[in-house]
Amino acid sequence: MEKFIVKQAQPLHGNVKISGAKNAVLPILTASILTQERCEIANVPPLRDVKEMLGLLEGLGAAVKFDEAAECVQVEAKQLNTCEVPQTQAAKMRASFLSAGPLLARLRMAKIPMPGGCPIGSRPIDLHLKGFSAMGVVCRLEHGTVELIAKNGLKGKNIYLDFPSVGATENIMLAATLAKGTTVIENAAAEPEIVDLANFLRKMGAEITGDGTDTIEICGVKQLHGATHCVIPDRMEAGTFMTAVAITGGDVLLTNVCEEHLKPVIAKLAESNVKIEHLPEGLRVSRKGKLRPIQLKTMPFPGFPTDMQAQFMSLAAVTKGTSVITETVFENRFLHAGELQRMGADIKIDSRSAIIEGKEELTGTQVRATDLRAGAALILSALAAKGETEISDIYHIERGYHHIDEKLRALGVDIRRTKDL
Ligand code: UD1
């Protein structure tokens, strides 16, 4: 297993190009099997999760080509051979369940092992199933596998989500594109990744309106066709690099970013005394003065993203004064706090809130990435930690950050990769 060894950093300087958004690519890849024709998707980062998803689509019968150097994927699902996702693939990635909507639309059936538990909370799929049931699907759980059958095809319906779940909104949208009649999703998720999926589906011939708001309307069509699409930039990767600059100080230009998608993160960084300028070539992030403590609450978009919560805890840990971070989206997403405490951070957890007394400096030690964003937070803390920090289980980090070590090295960070003996 590989580790990162990170040394305390000087202020960061230079340029960093942000990759395509993992959370947009995954549903877009599953959407590409809604048609028999070829789809071409660009700005696809060669991440572990992306490769897992391509393997899953191949297993279903799609022909897949991934030009990793060009970051371009072709998917052609002339025919699908099976409606079953194997346990090994389902267990690796929760997003495997996003194949349910397209399988139901194309084959009227899907058999997908229940996506496993997850360190950040129980992550149920009840809202996905509630949507499918409303559309005429019989949903059963047998021997740990979710069996979905739409004997008489999918029917458009009004569906109210109890919570604006990103995955449930996407799965229902995917199924509804080929359903008979109109589906209306109320209290839908409004994340930029939903809008990107809708843009791709529209290019394939789907009739969708309202994406980016809390009510999405999908008029089912008879069939979809091939399309080409370029994926939006990853707002979480951009936010992570911005937070790195906040922590170390310095001056960095981010290219391939969308400022609009980063509004909640930019607002909080501005409160903590980070300067962000919009330039024609990208976003310039700099900090010279002292950091100010932050108060934030994670919320569905356009609120502050839960996927940036851990990184902001690293920022708060080195910001003098008291910061409070409240997690409202996931029930158990403070696992990184324990690892940050090992580096000397002063964090108290009170139910869904973390109270952080910032210090000038942390100290490097051996820590473990418990999940993707927690791992990113450890790298950020390491930048402000005396000596060296050794981060293990970095495969979690590589599920969502392409070449994070190379990108940080280009900004002046001493980070290297080693193998466990
Ligand atoms: C997606 C993102 C993930 C991000 C999350 C919230 C992808 C691949 N992943 O995950 O990075 O952290 O959105 O922005 O896009 N819930 C239910 N029942 C359901 C579905 C969800 O109760 O059927 C709950 C979850 O337990 C969680 C909350 O809703 O507490 C949000 O989950 P959801 O928006 O569905 O997240 P994902 O789509 O899994």
Coordinates of C-alpha atoms and ligand atoms in Angstrom, one line a residue:
M1 CA 0.0 0.0 0.0
E2 CA 1.3 3.5 -0.9
K3 CA 1.7 6.4 1.5
F4 CA 2.3 10.1 1.1
I5 CA 5.1 11.8 3.1
V6 CA 4.4 15.5 3.3
K7 CA 6.8 18.2 4.7
Q8 CA 5.6 21.5 6.2
A9 CA 5.2 23.9 3.3
Q10 CA 6.2 27.4 2.5
P11 CA 3.5 29.7 0.9
L12 CA 2.3 28.1 -2.3
H13 CA 3.0 29.7 -5.7
G14 CA 2.2 28.8 -9.3
N15 CA -0.6 27.4 -11.5
V16 CA -2.8 24.4 -11.1
K17 CA -5.2 23.0 -13.7
I18 CA -8.3 21.5 -12.2
S19 CA -9.6 18.2 -13.6
G20 CA -13.1 17.2 -14.6
A21 CA -15.6 16.6 -11.9
K22 CA -15.7 13.0 -10.6
N23 CA -19.3 13.4 -9.3
A24 CA -20.4 14.7 -12.7
V25 CA -18.5 12.0 -14.7
L26 CA -20.0 9.0 -12.9
P27 CA -23.7 9.6 -13.6
I28 CA -22.8 10.8 -17.1
L29 CA -21.1 7.6 -17.8
T30 CA -24.1 5.6 -16.7
A31 CA -26.3 7.8 -18.9
S32 CA -24.3 6.9 -21.9
I33 CA -25.8 3.3 -21.8
L34 CA -29.3 4.8 -22.3
T35 CA -28.6 4.7 -26.1
Q36 CA -27.3 2.1 -28.5
E37 CA -25.3 4.9 -30.2
R38 CA -21.8 6.0 -29.4
C39 CA -21.2 8.7 -26.8
E40 CA -18.0 10.7 -26.4
I41 CA -17.2 12.3 -23.1
A42 CA -14.2 14.7 -22.6
N43 CA -12.5 16.2 -19.5
V44 CA -12.7 12.8 -17.8
P45 CA -10.1 12.4 -15.1
P46 CA -8.4 9.0 -15.0
L47 CA -9.4 8.4 -11.4
R48 CA -9.9 5.1 -9.6
D49 CA -13.7 5.6 -9.4
V50 CA -14.0 6.4 -13.1
K51 CA -12.1 3.2 -14.0
E52 CA -14.3 1.2 -11.7
M53 CA -17.4 2.7 -13.4
L54 CA -16.0 1.9 -16.9
G55 CA -15.4 -1.7 -15.8
L56 CA -19.0 -1.9 -14.6
L57 CA -20.4 -0.6 -17.9
E58 CA -18.2 -3.1 -19.8
G59 CA -19.5 -5.9 -17.6
L60 CA -23.0 -4.9 -18.7
G61 CA -22.0 -5.3 -22.3
A62 CA -20.9 -1.8 -23.4
A63 CA -17.8 -1.2 -25.5
V64 CA -15.6 1.2 -23.7
K65 CA -12.5 3.1 -24.8
F66 CA -10.6 5.4 -22.4
D67 CA -7.8 7.5 -23.8
E68 CA -6.3 8.5 -20.5
A69 CA -3.8 10.9 -22.0
A70 CA -6.5 12.8 -23.8
E71 CA -8.9 12.3 -20.8
C72 CA -11.6 11.2 -23.3
V73 CA -14.0 8.3 -23.0
Q74 CA -16.1 6.6 -25.7
V75 CA -19.0 4.3 -24.7
E76 CA -21.1 2.4 -27.1
A77 CA -23.8 0.2 -25.6
K78 CA -25.2 -1.4 -28.8
Q79 CA -26.7 -4.1 -26.6
L80 CA -26.7 -4.8 -22.9
N81 CA -26.0 -8.5 -22.1
T82 CA -27.1 -8.5 -18.5
C83 CA -29.0 -6.4 -16.0
E84 CA -26.9 -7.6 -13.1
V85 CA -24.0 -5.8 -11.4
P86 CA -21.6 -8.1 -9.7
Q87 CA -21.0 -7.8 -5.9
T88 CA -17.3 -7.0 -6.3
Q89 CA -18.1 -3.9 -8.4
A90 CA -21.1 -2.7 -6.3
A91 CA -19.1 -3.0 -3.1
K92 CA -16.3 -0.8 -4.3
M93 CA -18.3 2.3 -5.1
R94 CA -21.7 3.6 -4.0
A95 CA -22.1 5.3 -7.4
S96 CA -22.5 1.8 -8.9
F97 CA -26.2 2.1 -7.9
L98 CA -26.5 4.9 -10.5
S99 CA -26.6 2.2 -13.1
A100 CA -30.1 1.3 -11.8
G101 CA -32.0 4.1 -13.7
P102 CA -30.4 3.3 -17.1
L103 CA -30.8 -0.4 -16.7
L104 CA -34.5 0.0 -15.9
A105 CA -35.0 2.3 -18.8
R106 CA -33.3 0.0 -21.3
L107 CA -34.0 -3.5 -19.9
R108 CA -36.9 -3.0 -17.5
M109 CA -34.8 -4.8 -14.9
A110 CA -31.8 -4.3 -12.7
K111 CA -30.1 -6.5 -10.0
I112 CA -27.6 -4.6 -8.0
P113 CA -26.1 -5.6 -4.7
M114 CA -26.9 -3.2 -2.0
P115 CA -24.2 -0.5 -1.9
G116 CA -22.2 -1.3 1.3
G117 CA -22.1 0.8 4.5
C118 CA -19.8 3.7 4.4
P119 CA -17.6 5.3 7.0
I120 CA -19.4 8.6 6.7
G121 CA -22.9 7.3 7.5
S122 CA -25.4 4.6 6.7
R123 CA -26.2 6.1 3.3
P124 CA -29.5 4.4 2.5
I125 CA -31.1 4.1 -0.9
D126 CA -34.7 4.4 0.2
L127 CA -35.2 7.7 -1.8
H128 CA -34.0 6.1 -5.0
L129 CA -36.4 3.1 -4.4
K130 CA -39.3 5.4 -3.5
G131 CA -38.9 7.2 -6.9
F132 CA -38.6 4.0 -8.8
S133 CA -41.7 2.5 -7.1
A134 CA -43.8 5.5 -8.0
M135 CA -42.8 4.9 -11.6
G136 CA -44.2 1.4 -11.5
V137 CA -41.1 -0.6 -10.5
V138 CA -41.4 -3.5 -8.1
C139 CA -38.4 -3.2 -5.7
R140 CA -37.3 -6.2 -3.6
L141 CA -34.3 -6.9 -1.4
E142 CA -33.2 -10.5 -1.6
H143 CA -29.9 -11.9 -0.2
G144 CA -28.4 -8.4 -0.1
T145 CA -29.3 -7.7 -3.7
V146 CA -31.8 -5.0 -4.8
E147 CA -34.0 -6.5 -7.5
L148 CA -35.9 -3.9 -9.6
I149 CA -38.5 -5.0 -12.1
A150 CA -40.6 -2.7 -14.3
K151 CA -42.8 -5.3 -15.9
N152 CA -45.0 -2.9 -17.8
G153 CA -42.3 -0.3 -18.4
L154 CA -41.6 2.9 -16.6
K155 CA -44.4 5.5 -16.1
G156 CA -43.8 9.2 -15.5
K157 CA -45.0 10.4 -12.0
N158 CA -44.8 13.2 -9.5
I159 CA -42.1 12.3 -7.0
Y160 CA -41.4 14.3 -3.8
L161 CA -38.0 13.6 -2.2
D162 CA -37.9 13.9 1.6
F163 CA -34.4 15.2 1.2
P164 CA -32.7 16.6 -1.9
S165 CA -30.5 13.5 -2.5
V166 CA -28.0 14.0 -5.3
G167 CA -28.0 10.2 -6.2
A168 CA -31.7 9.8 -6.0
T169 CA -32.4 12.8 -8.2
E170 CA -29.9 11.5 -10.8
N171 CA -31.2 7.9 -10.8
I172 CA -34.8 9.1 -11.2
M173 CA -33.8 11.5 -14.0
L174 CA -32.0 8.7 -15.8
A175 CA -34.9 6.4 -15.6
A176 CA -37.5 9.1 -16.5
T177 CA -35.8 10.1 -19.8
L178 CA -37.3 7.0 -21.5
A179 CA -40.4 6.6 -19.3
K180 CA -43.9 6.9 -20.7
G181 CA -45.3 10.4 -19.7
T182 CA -43.9 13.2 -17.6
T183 CA -42.0 12.8 -14.3
V184 CA -41.7 15.8 -11.9
I185 CA -39.1 15.6 -9.1
E186 CA -39.9 18.0 -6.3
N187 CA -37.4 18.9 -3.6
A188 CA -34.8 17.7 -6.1
A189 CA -31.1 18.3 -5.7
A190 CA -29.8 21.4 -7.5
E191 CA -26.0 20.6 -7.5
P192 CA -24.0 21.6 -10.6
E193 CA -23.4 17.9 -11.3
I194 CA -27.2 17.5 -11.7
V195 CA -27.2 20.3 -14.3
D196 CA -24.2 18.8 -16.1
L197 CA -26.0 15.4 -16.3
A198 CA -29.2 17.2 -17.6
N199 CA -27.1 19.0 -20.2
F200 CA -25.6 15.7 -21.4
L201 CA -29.1 14.0 -21.4
R202 CA -30.5 16.9 -23.4
K203 CA -27.7 16.5 -26.0
M204 CA -28.9 12.8 -26.2
G205 CA -32.4 14.0 -27.0
A206 CA -34.0 14.0 -23.5
E207 CA -36.6 16.6 -22.6
I208 CA -35.7 18.0 -19.2
T209 CA -36.4 21.4 -17.7
G210 CA -35.9 22.9 -14.2
D211 CA -32.5 21.3 -13.4
G212 CA -30.5 23.5 -11.1
T213 CA -33.8 24.3 -9.2
D214 CA -35.8 22.2 -6.7
T215 CA -38.3 21.1 -9.3
I216 CA -37.2 19.1 -12.4
E217 CA -39.5 18.0 -15.1
I218 CA -38.7 15.2 -17.5
C219 CA -40.9 14.3 -20.4
G220 CA -40.1 10.8 -21.5
V221 CA -39.1 10.2 -25.1
K222 CA -39.1 7.0 -27.2
Q223 CA -35.3 6.8 -27.6
L224 CA -32.1 8.7 -27.1
H225 CA -29.1 9.1 -29.4
G226 CA -25.4 9.4 -29.2
A227 CA -23.8 12.7 -28.0
T228 CA -20.5 14.4 -27.2
H229 CA -20.0 16.3 -24.0
C230 CA -17.3 18.0 -22.0
V231 CA -17.6 17.5 -18.2
I232 CA -17.6 20.5 -15.8
P233 CA -14.5 21.2 -13.7
D234 CA -14.3 19.6 -10.3
R235 CA -15.4 22.1 -7.7
M236 CA -14.2 20.0 -4.8
E237 CA -10.7 19.7 -6.2
A238 CA -10.7 23.4 -6.9
G239 CA -12.0 24.1 -3.3
T240 CA -9.3 21.8 -1.9
F241 CA -6.5 23.7 -3.7
M242 CA -8.0 27.1 -2.6
T243 CA -8.0 25.9 1.0
A244 CA -4.4 24.8 0.7
V245 CA -3.5 28.3 -0.3
A246 CA -5.6 29.6 2.6
I247 CA -3.6 27.4 5.0
T248 CA -0.1 28.2 3.7
G249 CA -0.5 31.6 2.3
G250 CA 0.9 32.4 -1.2
D251 CA -0.5 33.2 -4.6
V252 CA -1.9 30.5 -6.9
L253 CA -3.8 30.6 -10.2
L254 CA -6.4 27.9 -10.7
T255 CA -7.4 27.2 -14.3
N256 CA -10.3 25.1 -15.7
V257 CA -12.6 26.3 -12.8
C258 CA -16.2 27.5 -12.6
E259 CA -16.5 30.4 -10.1
E260 CA -20.3 30.1 -10.1
H261 CA -20.1 26.5 -8.7
L262 CA -17.7 27.6 -6.0
K263 CA -19.7 30.5 -4.5
P264 CA -20.3 29.0 -1.1
V265 CA -16.7 28.0 -0.7
I266 CA -15.4 31.4 -2.0
A267 CA -17.7 33.2 0.5
K268 CA -16.3 31.3 3.4
L269 CA -12.7 31.7 2.2
A270 CA -13.3 35.5 1.9
E271 CA -14.6 35.5 5.5
S272 CA -11.4 33.9 6.6
N273 CA -9.3 36.6 4.9
V274 CA -8.4 34.9 1.6
K275 CA -8.4 37.0 -1.5
I276 CA -10.0 35.5 -4.6
E277 CA -9.9 37.3 -8.0
H278 CA -11.6 36.4 -11.2
L279 CA -9.1 36.7 -14.1
P280 CA -9.8 35.8 -17.7
E281 CA -7.5 32.7 -17.4
G282 CA -9.0 31.5 -14.1
L283 CA -9.3 32.2 -10.4
R284 CA -6.3 33.7 -8.5
V285 CA -6.2 32.8 -4.8
S286 CA -3.9 34.6 -2.4
R287 CA -3.5 35.2 1.3
K288 CA -1.1 37.6 3.0
G289 CA -2.8 38.7 6.2
K290 CA -3.9 36.6 9.2
L291 CA -6.6 34.0 9.0
R292 CA -10.0 34.7 10.7
P293 CA -12.1 31.9 12.4
I294 CA -15.1 30.5 10.5
Q295 CA -18.6 29.4 11.3
L296 CA -20.2 27.1 8.8
K297 CA -22.9 24.6 8.2
T298 CA -22.9 22.0 5.4
M299 CA -26.1 22.1 3.3
P300 CA -27.3 20.9 -0.1
F301 CA -26.3 23.2 -3.0
P302 CA -26.2 26.2 -3.0
G303 CA -25.2 25.7 0.6
F304 CA -21.7 24.9 1.7
P305 CA -20.7 21.4 0.4
T306 CA -20.2 18.5 2.8
D307 CA -17.4 17.4 0.5
M308 CA -15.4 20.5 1.6
Q309 CA -16.1 20.1 5.3
A310 CA -13.0 18.1 6.2
Q311 CA -10.7 20.5 4.4
F312 CA -12.2 23.5 6.2
M313 CA -11.6 21.7 9.5
S314 CA -7.9 21.6 8.6
L315 CA -8.1 25.3 7.9
A316 CA -9.8 26.0 11.2
A317 CA -7.2 23.9 13.1
V318 CA -4.6 26.5 12.1
T319 CA -6.7 29.6 12.4
K320 CA -6.3 31.4 15.8
G321 CA -9.6 31.7 17.6
T322 CA -12.7 29.5 17.8
S323 CA -14.4 28.1 14.7
V324 CA -17.6 26.0 14.6
I325 CA -18.4 23.6 11.8
T326 CA -21.8 21.8 11.7
E327 CA -22.4 18.8 9.4
T328 CA -26.1 18.5 8.4
V329 CA -25.9 16.3 5.3
F330 CA -24.2 13.1 6.6
E331 CA -24.6 11.7 10.1
N332 CA -21.0 10.6 10.8
R333 CA -18.6 12.7 8.8
F334 CA -16.1 13.7 11.5
L335 CA -13.8 10.7 11.3
H336 CA -10.9 13.0 10.2
A337 CA -11.2 14.9 13.5
G338 CA -9.5 12.0 15.3
E339 CA -6.6 12.0 12.9
L340 CA -6.3 15.8 13.0
Q341 CA -6.1 15.6 16.8
R342 CA -3.2 13.2 16.5
M343 CA -1.4 16.1 14.7
G344 CA -2.2 18.4 17.6
A345 CA -5.4 20.0 16.5
D346 CA -7.8 21.1 19.3
I347 CA -11.2 19.8 18.2
K348 CA -14.3 18.9 20.3
I349 CA -17.2 17.1 18.7
D350 CA -20.6 17.9 20.1
S351 CA -23.2 15.9 18.2
R352 CA -23.2 17.3 14.6
S353 CA -20.9 20.2 15.4
A354 CA -17.1 20.4 15.8
I355 CA -15.7 23.2 17.9
I356 CA -12.1 24.0 16.8
E357 CA -9.6 26.1 18.8
G358 CA -7.1 27.1 16.2
K359 CA -3.3 26.8 16.8
E360 CA -0.5 28.4 14.9
E361 CA 1.1 25.1 14.0
L362 CA 0.4 21.4 14.0
T363 CA 3.0 18.6 14.3
G364 CA 3.6 15.9 11.7
T365 CA 3.0 12.3 12.6
Q366 CA 1.6 9.1 11.1
V367 CA -2.1 9.4 10.1
R368 CA -4.5 7.4 8.1
A369 CA -6.9 8.6 5.4
T370 CA -10.3 7.2 6.4
D371 CA -12.2 8.4 3.3
L372 CA -11.6 10.5 0.3
R373 CA -12.1 14.1 1.7
A374 CA -10.7 13.1 5.1
G375 CA -7.5 12.1 3.2
A376 CA -7.5 15.5 1.4
A377 CA -7.8 17.2 4.8
L378 CA -4.8 15.3 6.1
I379 CA -2.7 16.5 3.2
L380 CA -3.8 20.1 3.9
S381 CA -3.0 19.8 7.6
A382 CA 0.4 18.3 6.8
L383 CA 1.2 21.6 4.9
A384 CA 1.0 23.4 8.2
A385 CA 2.6 20.7 10.4
K386 CA 6.1 20.9 11.8
G387 CA 8.3 18.2 10.4
E388 CA 6.9 15.4 8.3
T389 CA 3.5 13.8 8.1
E390 CA 3.1 10.2 6.9
I391 CA -0.4 9.6 5.4
S392 CA -1.4 5.9 4.8
D393 CA -4.4 4.4 2.9
I394 CA -4.0 7.0 0.1
Y395 CA -6.0 4.9 -2.3
H396 CA -9.0 6.8 -0.7
I397 CA -7.5 10.1 -1.9
E398 CA -6.9 8.7 -5.4
R399 CA -10.6 7.9 -5.8
G400 CA -11.2 11.6 -6.3
Y401 CA -7.9 13.5 -6.9
H402 CA -5.9 13.0 -10.0
H403 CA -2.2 13.4 -9.5
I404 CA -2.7 15.5 -6.3
D405 CA 1.0 14.9 -5.4
E406 CA 2.3 16.2 -8.8
K407 CA 0.0 19.2 -8.7
L408 CA 1.1 20.1 -5.2
R409 CA 4.8 19.6 -6.1
A410 CA 4.3 22.1 -8.9
L411 CA 3.2 24.7 -6.3
G412 CA 6.4 24.1 -4.2
V413 CA 5.2 21.4 -1.8
D414 CA 7.6 18.6 -0.7
I415 CA 5.4 15.5 -1.1
R416 CA 6.5 12.1 -2.1
R417 CA 5.0 8.7 -2.4
T418 CA 6.4 5.6 -0.7
K419 CA 5.4 2.0 -0.6
D420 CA 4.8 0.1 2.7
L421 CA 7.6 -2.5 3.1
Ligands
UD1_1 C1 -23.3 12.5 -3.7 C2 -21.8 12.7 -3.9 C3 -21.0 12.8 -2.6 C4 -21.6 14.0 -1.8 C5 -23.1 13.8 -1.6 C6 -23.8 15.0 -0.9 C7 -21.5 11.4 -6.0 C8 -21.0 10.2 -6.6 N1 -21.3 11.5 -4.7 O1 -23.4 11.3 -2.9 O2 -19.6 13.1 -2.9 O3 -21.0 14.0 -0.5 O4 -23.7 13.7 -2.9 O5 -23.5 16.2 -1.6 O6 -22.1 12.3 -6.6 N2 -30.1 9.7 1.7 C9 -31.1 8.9 2.2 N3 -31.8 8.1 1.3 C10 -31.4 7.9 0.0 C11 -30.3 8.7 -0.5 C12 -29.7 9.6 0.4 O7 -31.5 9.1 3.3 O8 -32.0 7.2 -0.7 C13 -29.3 10.6 2.6 C14 -27.9 10.2 2.8 O9 -27.8 9.2 3.8 C15 -27.2 11.4 3.2 C16 -28.0 12.5 2.4 O10 -29.2 11.9 2.0 O11 -27.4 11.7 4.6 C17 -27.3 13.0 1.1 O12 -27.0 11.9 0.3 P1 -27.0 12.0 -1.3 O13 -27.2 13.4 -1.7 O14 -27.8 11.0 -1.9 O15 -25.4 11.7 -1.6 P2 -24.9 10.7 -2.7 O16 -25.7 10.9 -4.0 O17 -24.7 9.4 -2.2

